[in-house]
């Protein structure tokens, strides 16, 4: 069983369903509304735990009901919340997700306490980081905290995984140098490298550009098409499973969490881990909501055998 520590965000998601997205100045009625746990960090941690990893979370929530709700979402899925701090500095993070009838989404985020995570918070979890196979992080918490965590992981000879999302051009060079595996989607890849992802040739070029930043291993996810991977000089493409998508909100996060649960610490089984992650993601998009849609290991394995 892999040990995974996730440093990241916790958001309460309000999901608004509409037939189509409104035009500027237009008012449209909702076709449905629901509330669920979310945040890229929490989603990835829950996906890792449900896929079988021994998972610990580092993050912050407010001293509010939303914070209690988010901690419960973690612990109910088997994620250790020992290092989730309750802060009076801000409210728990939140997101509003607008979902249309074709399962496309638009997301607005209030970072709240996610933006208050510091290197000192990371230090509290040093033992967990140093005993983990992987430390995973994203860009919904401050990069300075992630950099500190990745440096601690590298000092203990542990692997680091960066999901550079939401996309930003302001990525610290020092952070990339201590990243072992980076997992962007097409938009994030173009923002990071300046190379539009249109075909396998452009994926190779973009992955090679990431390697020049100091990241030896790259996975580029391309939604319903699948995922490209590069490990050193080796590379390949793993097609996605064809399903009827209902909500793609947590697809990428499910992919990353499931990947971490089966990935060998030396990344030697990267292609096989991507296939497993694709299967997990294909199950997640068939249900509504971020965390409610994330599958269990038994469901993923059953789908693999089907």
Short mmCIF file of C-alpha atoms in Angstrom, two decimals:
data_model
loop_
_atom_site.label_atom_id
_atom_site.label_comp_id
_atom_site.label_asym_id
_atom_site.label_seq_id
_atom_site.Cartn_x
_atom_site.Cartn_y
_atom_site.Cartn_z
CA UNK A 1 0.00 0.00 0.00
CA UNK A 2 1.39 3.39 -0.99
CA UNK A 3 1.61 6.15 1.61
CA UNK A 4 0.50 9.47 0.15
CA UNK A 5 0.48 12.93 1.73
CA UNK A 6 -1.52 15.66 0.01
CA UNK A 7 -0.89 19.36 0.67
CA UNK A 8 -3.77 21.35 -0.72
CA UNK A 9 -7.18 22.93 -0.71
CA UNK A 10 -10.52 22.15 0.88
CA UNK A 11 -13.64 23.78 -0.59
CA UNK A 12 -17.35 23.39 -0.08
CA UNK A 13 -18.81 23.21 -3.61
CA UNK A 14 -22.20 24.61 -4.56
CA UNK A 15 -23.22 23.00 -7.86
CA UNK A 16 -25.68 24.91 -10.04
CA UNK A 17 -27.15 22.97 -12.96
CA UNK A 18 -28.34 24.85 -16.05
CA UNK A 19 -29.39 23.86 -19.57
CA UNK A 20 -26.79 26.25 -20.98
CA UNK A 21 -24.47 28.95 -19.66
CA UNK A 22 -26.02 32.44 -19.55
CA UNK A 23 -24.81 35.18 -21.87
CA UNK A 24 -23.56 38.46 -20.34
CA UNK A 25 -26.52 40.20 -18.66
CA UNK A 26 -28.82 37.20 -19.14
CA UNK A 27 -30.81 35.52 -16.35
CA UNK A 28 -31.59 31.80 -16.58
CA UNK A 29 -33.41 29.40 -14.22
CA UNK A 30 -31.53 26.54 -12.55
CA UNK A 31 -32.43 22.95 -13.35
CA UNK A 32 -30.89 21.73 -10.09
CA UNK A 33 -28.72 22.66 -7.10
CA UNK A 34 -26.57 20.63 -4.70
CA UNK A 35 -23.75 21.03 -2.17
CA UNK A 36 -20.73 18.69 -1.90
CA UNK A 37 -17.17 18.56 -0.67
CA UNK A 38 -14.49 19.75 -3.08
CA UNK A 39 -11.15 21.48 -3.51
CA UNK A 40 -8.44 19.98 -5.68
CA UNK A 41 -6.37 18.89 -2.71
CA UNK A 42 -9.23 17.24 -0.85
CA UNK A 43 -10.49 15.57 -4.04
CA UNK A 44 -7.07 14.11 -4.78
CA UNK A 45 -6.61 12.88 -1.20
CA UNK A 46 -10.01 11.21 -1.14
CA UNK A 47 -9.36 9.64 -4.54
CA UNK A 48 -6.04 8.24 -3.30
CA UNK A 49 -7.60 6.87 -0.10
CA UNK A 50 -10.59 5.32 -1.86
CA UNK A 51 -8.23 3.70 -4.36
CA UNK A 52 -6.34 2.08 -1.49
CA UNK A 53 -3.54 4.45 -0.43
CA UNK A 54 -2.70 5.29 3.19
CA UNK A 55 -3.43 9.02 2.87
CA UNK A 56 -2.71 12.08 5.03
CA UNK A 57 -3.86 15.66 4.38
CA UNK A 58 -2.19 18.99 5.12
CA UNK A 59 -4.39 22.07 4.87
CA UNK A 60 -6.58 24.66 6.58
CA UNK A 61 -10.26 25.27 7.19
CA UNK A 62 -12.13 28.02 8.98
CA UNK A 63 -13.67 27.84 12.42
CA UNK A 64 -17.07 27.30 10.86
CA UNK A 65 -19.56 24.58 9.94
CA UNK A 66 -18.11 24.35 6.46
CA UNK A 67 -14.73 23.50 7.98
CA UNK A 68 -16.23 20.76 10.14
CA UNK A 69 -18.05 19.45 7.07
CA UNK A 70 -14.83 19.26 5.06
CA UNK A 71 -12.88 17.49 7.79
CA UNK A 72 -15.68 14.92 7.97
CA UNK A 73 -15.50 14.39 4.20
CA UNK A 74 -11.82 13.50 4.58
CA UNK A 75 -12.14 11.23 7.59
CA UNK A 76 -15.23 9.45 6.23
CA UNK A 77 -13.09 8.40 3.24
CA UNK A 78 -10.22 7.23 5.43
CA UNK A 79 -7.96 10.28 5.01
CA UNK A 80 -6.05 11.35 8.13
CA UNK A 81 -6.97 14.96 8.98
CA UNK A 82 -4.44 15.25 11.81
CA UNK A 83 -2.68 18.11 10.03
CA UNK A 84 -5.76 20.08 8.96
CA UNK A 85 -5.61 23.31 10.97
CA UNK A 86 -8.71 25.28 12.04
CA UNK A 87 -8.01 28.98 11.50
CA UNK A 88 -9.84 32.16 12.51
CA UNK A 89 -8.07 34.11 9.72
CA UNK A 90 -10.73 33.42 7.09
CA UNK A 91 -13.71 31.24 6.22
CA UNK A 92 -13.35 27.76 4.78
CA UNK A 93 -12.72 27.81 1.04
CA UNK A 94 -15.70 27.56 -1.27
CA UNK A 95 -16.52 27.15 -4.95
CA UNK A 96 -19.53 27.74 -7.17
CA UNK A 97 -19.72 25.31 -10.08
CA UNK A 98 -22.05 25.95 -12.98
CA UNK A 99 -22.76 22.75 -14.92
CA UNK A 100 -24.58 22.69 -18.25
CA UNK A 101 -26.54 19.90 -19.95
CA UNK A 102 -23.48 18.75 -21.91
CA UNK A 103 -21.49 18.33 -18.65
CA UNK A 104 -19.22 21.30 -19.31
CA UNK A 105 -18.49 23.42 -16.25
CA UNK A 106 -17.56 26.94 -15.17
CA UNK A 107 -16.02 27.32 -11.70
CA UNK A 108 -15.56 30.31 -9.37
CA UNK A 109 -13.45 29.89 -6.23
CA UNK A 110 -13.09 31.78 -2.96
CA UNK A 111 -9.79 30.53 -1.55
CA UNK A 112 -10.57 31.42 2.07
CA UNK A 113 -8.30 29.60 4.52
CA UNK A 114 -6.63 27.71 1.67
CA UNK A 115 -4.64 30.89 1.03
CA UNK A 116 -3.46 30.97 4.66
CA UNK A 117 -1.47 27.70 4.52
CA UNK A 118 2.17 28.38 5.47
CA UNK A 119 5.52 26.63 5.69
CA UNK A 120 4.97 26.43 9.45
CA UNK A 121 1.81 24.38 8.84
CA UNK A 122 3.84 22.07 6.61
CA UNK A 123 6.48 21.68 9.31
CA UNK A 124 3.86 20.21 11.64
CA UNK A 125 3.52 17.31 9.19
CA UNK A 126 7.24 16.66 8.64
CA UNK A 127 7.05 13.12 9.95
CA UNK A 128 4.17 12.25 7.61
CA UNK A 129 5.98 13.74 4.61
CA UNK A 130 9.22 11.92 5.37
CA UNK A 131 7.44 8.57 5.70
CA UNK A 132 5.32 8.94 2.54
CA UNK A 133 6.00 7.52 -0.90
CA UNK A 134 4.58 10.67 -2.51
CA UNK A 135 3.87 14.27 -1.54
CA UNK A 136 1.23 15.81 -3.83
CA UNK A 137 0.24 19.46 -4.20
CA UNK A 138 -1.58 21.93 -6.47
CA UNK A 139 -1.91 25.72 -6.87
CA UNK A 140 -5.01 26.34 -4.72
CA UNK A 141 -2.68 26.89 -1.75
CA UNK A 142 0.41 29.17 -1.68
CA UNK A 143 3.42 28.01 -3.69
CA UNK A 144 5.74 28.94 -0.82
CA UNK A 145 4.17 26.23 1.36
CA UNK A 146 4.39 23.69 -1.47
CA UNK A 147 8.04 24.54 -2.12
CA UNK A 148 8.87 24.01 1.54
CA UNK A 149 7.03 20.69 1.58
CA UNK A 150 8.73 19.49 -1.60
CA UNK A 151 12.13 20.43 -0.20
CA UNK A 152 11.40 18.43 2.95
CA UNK A 153 10.32 15.48 0.82
CA UNK A 154 13.44 15.61 -1.33
CA UNK A 155 15.68 15.85 1.73
CA UNK A 156 14.09 12.54 2.85
CA UNK A 157 14.43 11.04 -0.66
CA UNK A 158 10.66 11.04 -1.22
CA UNK A 159 8.89 11.67 -4.51
CA UNK A 160 6.94 14.85 -5.27
CA UNK A 161 3.98 15.30 -7.61
CA UNK A 162 2.76 18.73 -8.75
CA UNK A 163 -0.61 19.42 -10.34
CA UNK A 164 -0.11 23.00 -11.66
CA UNK A 165 -3.76 23.93 -11.39
CA UNK A 166 -5.37 26.39 -11.63
CA UNK A 167 -3.13 27.45 -14.52
CA UNK A 168 -0.66 30.25 -13.82
CA UNK A 169 2.44 31.65 -15.50
CA UNK A 170 3.86 32.54 -12.07
CA UNK A 171 5.49 29.22 -11.22
CA UNK A 172 8.64 29.38 -9.09
CA UNK A 173 11.63 27.84 -10.87
CA UNK A 174 12.79 26.47 -7.51
CA UNK A 175 9.54 24.53 -7.17
CA UNK A 176 9.88 22.85 -10.55
CA UNK A 177 13.43 21.79 -9.72
CA UNK A 178 12.15 19.77 -6.74
CA UNK A 179 9.18 18.29 -8.65
CA UNK A 180 9.59 14.66 -9.73
CA UNK A 181 6.34 14.35 -11.69
CA UNK A 182 4.17 17.15 -13.06
CA UNK A 183 0.57 16.54 -14.17
CA UNK A 184 -1.04 19.44 -16.12
CA UNK A 185 -4.00 19.35 -18.51
CA UNK A 186 -3.87 20.96 -21.97
CA UNK A 187 -4.58 24.49 -20.75
CA UNK A 188 -2.12 24.27 -17.89
CA UNK A 189 0.50 22.79 -20.20
CA UNK A 190 0.24 25.68 -22.65
CA UNK A 191 0.34 28.23 -19.82
CA UNK A 192 3.42 26.58 -18.35
CA UNK A 193 5.37 25.96 -21.57
CA UNK A 194 3.84 28.28 -24.19
CA UNK A 195 3.21 25.25 -26.43
CA UNK A 196 -0.41 24.62 -27.52
CA UNK A 197 -1.33 20.95 -27.07
CA UNK A 198 -2.95 19.79 -30.31
CA UNK A 199 -1.45 16.37 -31.07
CA UNK A 200 1.13 13.87 -29.82
CA UNK A 201 4.00 15.78 -31.40
CA UNK A 202 3.08 18.93 -29.43
CA UNK A 203 2.71 16.83 -26.27
CA UNK A 204 6.25 15.53 -26.72
CA UNK A 205 7.57 19.06 -27.21
CA UNK A 206 5.67 20.37 -24.18
CA UNK A 207 6.87 17.48 -22.00
CA UNK A 208 10.45 18.07 -23.13
CA UNK A 209 10.03 21.74 -22.21
CA UNK A 210 8.96 20.66 -18.71
CA UNK A 211 12.09 18.54 -18.51
CA UNK A 212 14.22 21.61 -19.26
CA UNK A 213 12.65 23.17 -16.14
CA UNK A 214 14.02 20.27 -14.11
CA UNK A 215 10.99 17.94 -14.07
CA UNK A 216 12.06 14.54 -15.40
CA UNK A 217 8.60 12.96 -15.56
CA UNK A 218 5.44 14.39 -17.12
CA UNK A 219 1.81 13.41 -17.60
CA UNK A 220 -0.41 15.61 -19.77
CA UNK A 221 -4.11 14.85 -19.37
CA UNK A 222 -6.32 15.62 -22.36
CA UNK A 223 -9.82 15.03 -21.03
CA UNK A 224 -11.93 12.51 -22.90
CA UNK A 225 -9.01 11.66 -25.21
CA UNK A 226 -6.73 10.20 -22.52
CA UNK A 227 -3.30 10.99 -21.13
CA UNK A 228 0.23 11.36 -22.50
CA UNK A 229 3.18 10.33 -20.32
CA UNK A 230 6.92 10.85 -20.48
CA UNK A 231 9.46 9.22 -18.16
CA UNK A 232 12.99 10.29 -19.02
CA UNK A 233 13.28 9.51 -22.74
CA UNK A 234 10.36 7.07 -22.81
CA UNK A 235 6.86 8.24 -23.67
CA UNK A 236 3.44 6.99 -24.70
CA UNK A 237 -0.26 7.79 -24.90
CA UNK A 238 -3.01 5.97 -23.00
CA UNK A 239 -6.50 6.47 -24.50
CA UNK A 240 -9.40 7.30 -22.20
CA UNK A 241 -12.30 4.91 -21.68
CA UNK A 242 -15.42 5.93 -23.59
CA UNK A 243 -18.35 6.66 -21.26
CA UNK A 244 -21.36 8.97 -21.05
CA UNK A 245 -20.11 11.85 -18.90
CA UNK A 246 -22.50 13.54 -16.46
CA UNK A 247 -20.11 15.83 -14.55
CA UNK A 248 -16.38 16.24 -15.28
CA UNK A 249 -15.64 18.41 -12.22
CA UNK A 250 -13.39 15.95 -10.34
CA UNK A 251 -12.10 13.94 -13.31
CA UNK A 252 -8.54 15.27 -13.16
CA UNK A 253 -8.35 15.06 -9.38
CA UNK A 254 -9.62 11.48 -9.41
CA UNK A 255 -6.98 10.64 -12.02
CA UNK A 256 -4.18 12.03 -9.84
CA UNK A 257 -5.36 10.41 -6.61
CA UNK A 258 -5.87 7.01 -8.21
CA UNK A 259 -2.50 7.26 -9.95
CA UNK A 260 -0.73 7.89 -6.62
CA UNK A 261 -2.33 4.84 -5.07
CA UNK A 262 -0.69 2.39 -7.51
CA UNK A 263 2.37 4.24 -8.83
CA UNK A 264 5.71 2.67 -7.91
CA UNK A 265 7.99 5.07 -6.00
CA UNK A 266 10.57 4.77 -8.82
CA UNK A 267 7.78 5.47 -11.38
CA UNK A 268 8.72 2.28 -13.24
CA UNK A 269 5.05 1.37 -13.81
CA UNK A 270 3.99 4.83 -15.01
CA UNK A 271 2.08 3.64 -18.10
CA UNK A 272 0.13 1.00 -16.13
CA UNK A 273 -0.64 3.54 -13.39
CA UNK A 274 -1.99 5.95 -16.02
CA UNK A 275 -4.31 3.23 -17.34
CA UNK A 276 -5.62 2.59 -13.81
CA UNK A 277 -6.08 6.34 -13.28
CA UNK A 278 -7.94 6.65 -16.59
CA UNK A 279 -10.34 3.94 -15.47
CA UNK A 280 -10.96 5.68 -12.13
CA UNK A 281 -11.58 8.99 -13.89
CA UNK A 282 -14.01 7.35 -16.33
CA UNK A 283 -16.11 6.20 -13.37
CA UNK A 284 -16.02 9.60 -11.67
CA UNK A 285 -17.44 11.51 -14.65
CA UNK A 286 -20.53 9.31 -14.72
CA UNK A 287 -21.80 10.75 -11.41
CA UNK A 288 -22.70 14.24 -10.21
CA UNK A 289 -20.50 16.16 -7.76
CA UNK A 290 -16.78 16.18 -7.03
CA UNK A 291 -16.18 13.98 -3.99
CA UNK A 292 -19.45 11.99 -4.22
CA UNK A 293 -18.37 10.76 -7.67
CA UNK A 294 -14.90 9.48 -6.71
CA UNK A 295 -14.85 5.66 -6.96
CA UNK A 296 -13.64 3.04 -4.50
CA UNK A 297 -10.83 0.61 -5.34
CA UNK A 298 -13.29 -2.27 -5.70
CA UNK A 299 -15.29 -0.31 -8.27
CA UNK A 300 -12.18 0.50 -10.30
CA UNK A 301 -10.96 -3.09 -10.26
CA UNK A 302 -14.42 -4.39 -11.19
CA UNK A 303 -14.54 -2.00 -14.14
CA UNK A 304 -11.06 -3.19 -15.19
CA UNK A 305 -12.27 -6.79 -15.22
CA UNK A 306 -15.53 -6.02 -17.07
#
